[in-house]
Amino acid sequence: MTNVNDMLEVAVKAADGKRAEDLVSLDIHEMSIITDNYLILSAPTERQVIAIADEIIDQMAEAGFELIRQEGRSEGQWALLDFGDLIVHVFKTETRDFYRLEKNWQAAPEVAIDQWIIKEDF
C-alpha cells in the first residue's frame, strides 16, 4: 500500500529543489473520490512550471511512484500530475491567482509540509 506522505515528501522536495513557490498541501480524502491529497504550488514563468513538473515526474519515478496521467505541462500555465493518491498542481503564478484552487477546497485541512522545504537566508 502506498503511503501518501511518502509520495508527498518526494514531490515537495523535488518542487522545492526547483524553487517552487507557495507550496500548499490539502487533505481532500473526505471530500473527493478521485484522490487523497493535493499539492499546489507556483512558479513565476512558463519555463519554470515545466522544469518543476519535469523534476517532480523524474523524482517520483525514481522513488517508484507511477505517473498515471498528466495534463497541461507543455503550455506552462498549469500542469496537473496525477499519481493516484496524490495530485500535483504546478501553476504559473498568475494562473493560480485566477483559478484560486485552494479557495474551492477551503474546507480541506492543510497538511504540514514545512519539514521538507529548505529555508533560505537572504
Coordinates of C-alpha atoms in Angstrom, one line a residue:
M1 CA 0.0 0.0 0.0
T2 CA 1.3 3.4 -1.0
N3 CA 1.8 5.9 1.8
V4 CA 0.6 9.3 0.6
N5 CA 3.1 11.0 3.0
D6 CA 6.0 9.3 1.2
M7 CA 4.7 10.5 -2.1
L8 CA 4.2 14.0 -0.8
E9 CA 7.7 14.2 0.7
V10 CA 9.2 13.2 -2.7
A11 CA 7.1 15.7 -4.6
V12 CA 7.6 18.6 -2.2
K13 CA 11.4 18.1 -2.1
A14 CA 11.5 17.9 -5.9
A15 CA 9.4 21.1 -6.3
D16 CA 11.4 22.9 -3.6
G17 CA 14.7 21.9 -5.3
K18 CA 13.5 23.7 -8.4
R19 CA 12.4 26.8 -6.4
A20 CA 8.7 26.3 -6.4
E21 CA 6.8 28.9 -4.5
D22 CA 3.8 28.9 -2.1
L23 CA 3.6 25.2 -1.6
V24 CA 0.3 24.0 -0.1
S25 CA -0.9 20.5 0.6
L26 CA -4.6 19.7 1.2
D27 CA -6.0 16.5 2.6
I28 CA -9.1 16.1 0.4
H29 CA -9.8 12.3 1.0
E30 CA -13.0 13.1 2.9
M31 CA -14.3 15.3 0.1
S32 CA -13.1 13.5 -3.1
I33 CA -13.2 10.0 -4.5
I34 CA -10.5 11.0 -7.1
T35 CA -7.5 11.4 -4.8
D36 CA -6.5 11.8 -1.2
N37 CA -4.2 14.8 -1.4
Y38 CA -3.5 17.8 -3.5
L39 CA -0.1 19.5 -3.7
I40 CA -0.5 23.0 -5.1
L41 CA 2.5 25.2 -5.9
S42 CA 3.5 28.1 -8.1
A43 CA 6.3 29.3 -10.4
P44 CA 6.8 32.8 -12.0
T45 CA 7.4 31.6 -15.6
E46 CA 6.2 29.0 -18.0
R47 CA 9.7 27.6 -18.3
Q48 CA 9.9 27.1 -14.5
V49 CA 6.4 25.5 -14.4
I50 CA 7.7 22.9 -17.0
A51 CA 11.0 22.4 -15.2
I52 CA 9.3 21.8 -11.8
A53 CA 6.8 19.4 -13.3
D54 CA 9.6 17.5 -15.1
E55 CA 11.6 17.3 -11.8
I56 CA 8.6 16.0 -9.9
I57 CA 7.9 13.4 -12.5
D58 CA 11.5 12.3 -12.5
Q59 CA 11.9 12.1 -8.7
M60 CA 8.6 10.4 -8.2
A61 CA 9.5 7.8 -10.9
E62 CA 12.9 7.3 -9.2
A63 CA 11.1 6.7 -5.9
G64 CA 8.8 4.1 -7.6
F65 CA 5.6 6.2 -7.9
E66 CA 3.9 5.9 -11.2
L67 CA 2.6 8.9 -13.1
I68 CA -1.0 7.9 -14.1
R69 CA -1.6 10.9 -16.3
Q70 CA -0.6 14.5 -16.9
E71 CA -2.2 17.4 -18.5
G72 CA -1.2 20.9 -19.5
R73 CA 2.5 20.6 -18.9
S74 CA 3.6 21.7 -22.4
E75 CA 1.8 25.0 -22.2
G76 CA 3.5 26.0 -18.9
Q77 CA 0.4 27.7 -17.3
W78 CA -0.9 24.8 -15.2
A79 CA 0.5 21.3 -15.1
L80 CA -1.6 18.6 -13.5
L81 CA 0.3 15.5 -12.4
D82 CA -1.8 12.5 -11.3
F83 CA 0.0 10.0 -9.1
G84 CA -3.2 8.3 -7.8
D85 CA -3.3 9.2 -4.1
L86 CA -1.6 12.5 -4.8
I87 CA -2.4 15.0 -7.5
V88 CA 0.2 17.8 -8.0
H89 CA -0.9 21.1 -9.5
V90 CA 2.0 23.3 -10.7
F91 CA 0.7 26.7 -11.6
K92 CA 2.2 29.8 -13.2
T93 CA 1.6 32.4 -10.5
E94 CA -1.0 34.4 -12.5
T95 CA -2.9 31.3 -13.4
R96 CA -3.0 30.2 -9.8
D97 CA -4.3 33.6 -8.7
F98 CA -7.0 33.3 -11.4
Y99 CA -8.3 29.8 -10.6
R100 CA -7.8 30.0 -6.8
L101 CA -7.9 26.3 -6.4
E102 CA -7.3 26.5 -2.7
K103 CA -10.5 28.5 -2.2
N104 CA -12.5 25.7 -3.9
W105 CA -11.1 23.3 -1.3
Q106 CA -11.0 25.7 1.7
A107 CA -12.8 23.2 4.0
A108 CA -10.0 20.7 3.4
P109 CA -7.4 20.5 6.2
E110 CA -3.9 21.6 5.3
V111 CA -1.1 19.0 5.6
A112 CA 2.2 20.1 7.2
I113 CA 5.0 20.1 4.6
D114 CA 7.4 22.6 6.1
Q115 CA 9.7 19.9 7.3
W116 CA 10.6 19.1 3.6
I117 CA 11.2 22.7 2.5
I118 CA 14.6 24.1 2.8
K119 CA 14.6 27.6 4.3
E120 CA 17.0 30.0 2.7
D121 CA 18.5 33.0 4.4
F122 CA 18.9 36.1 2.2

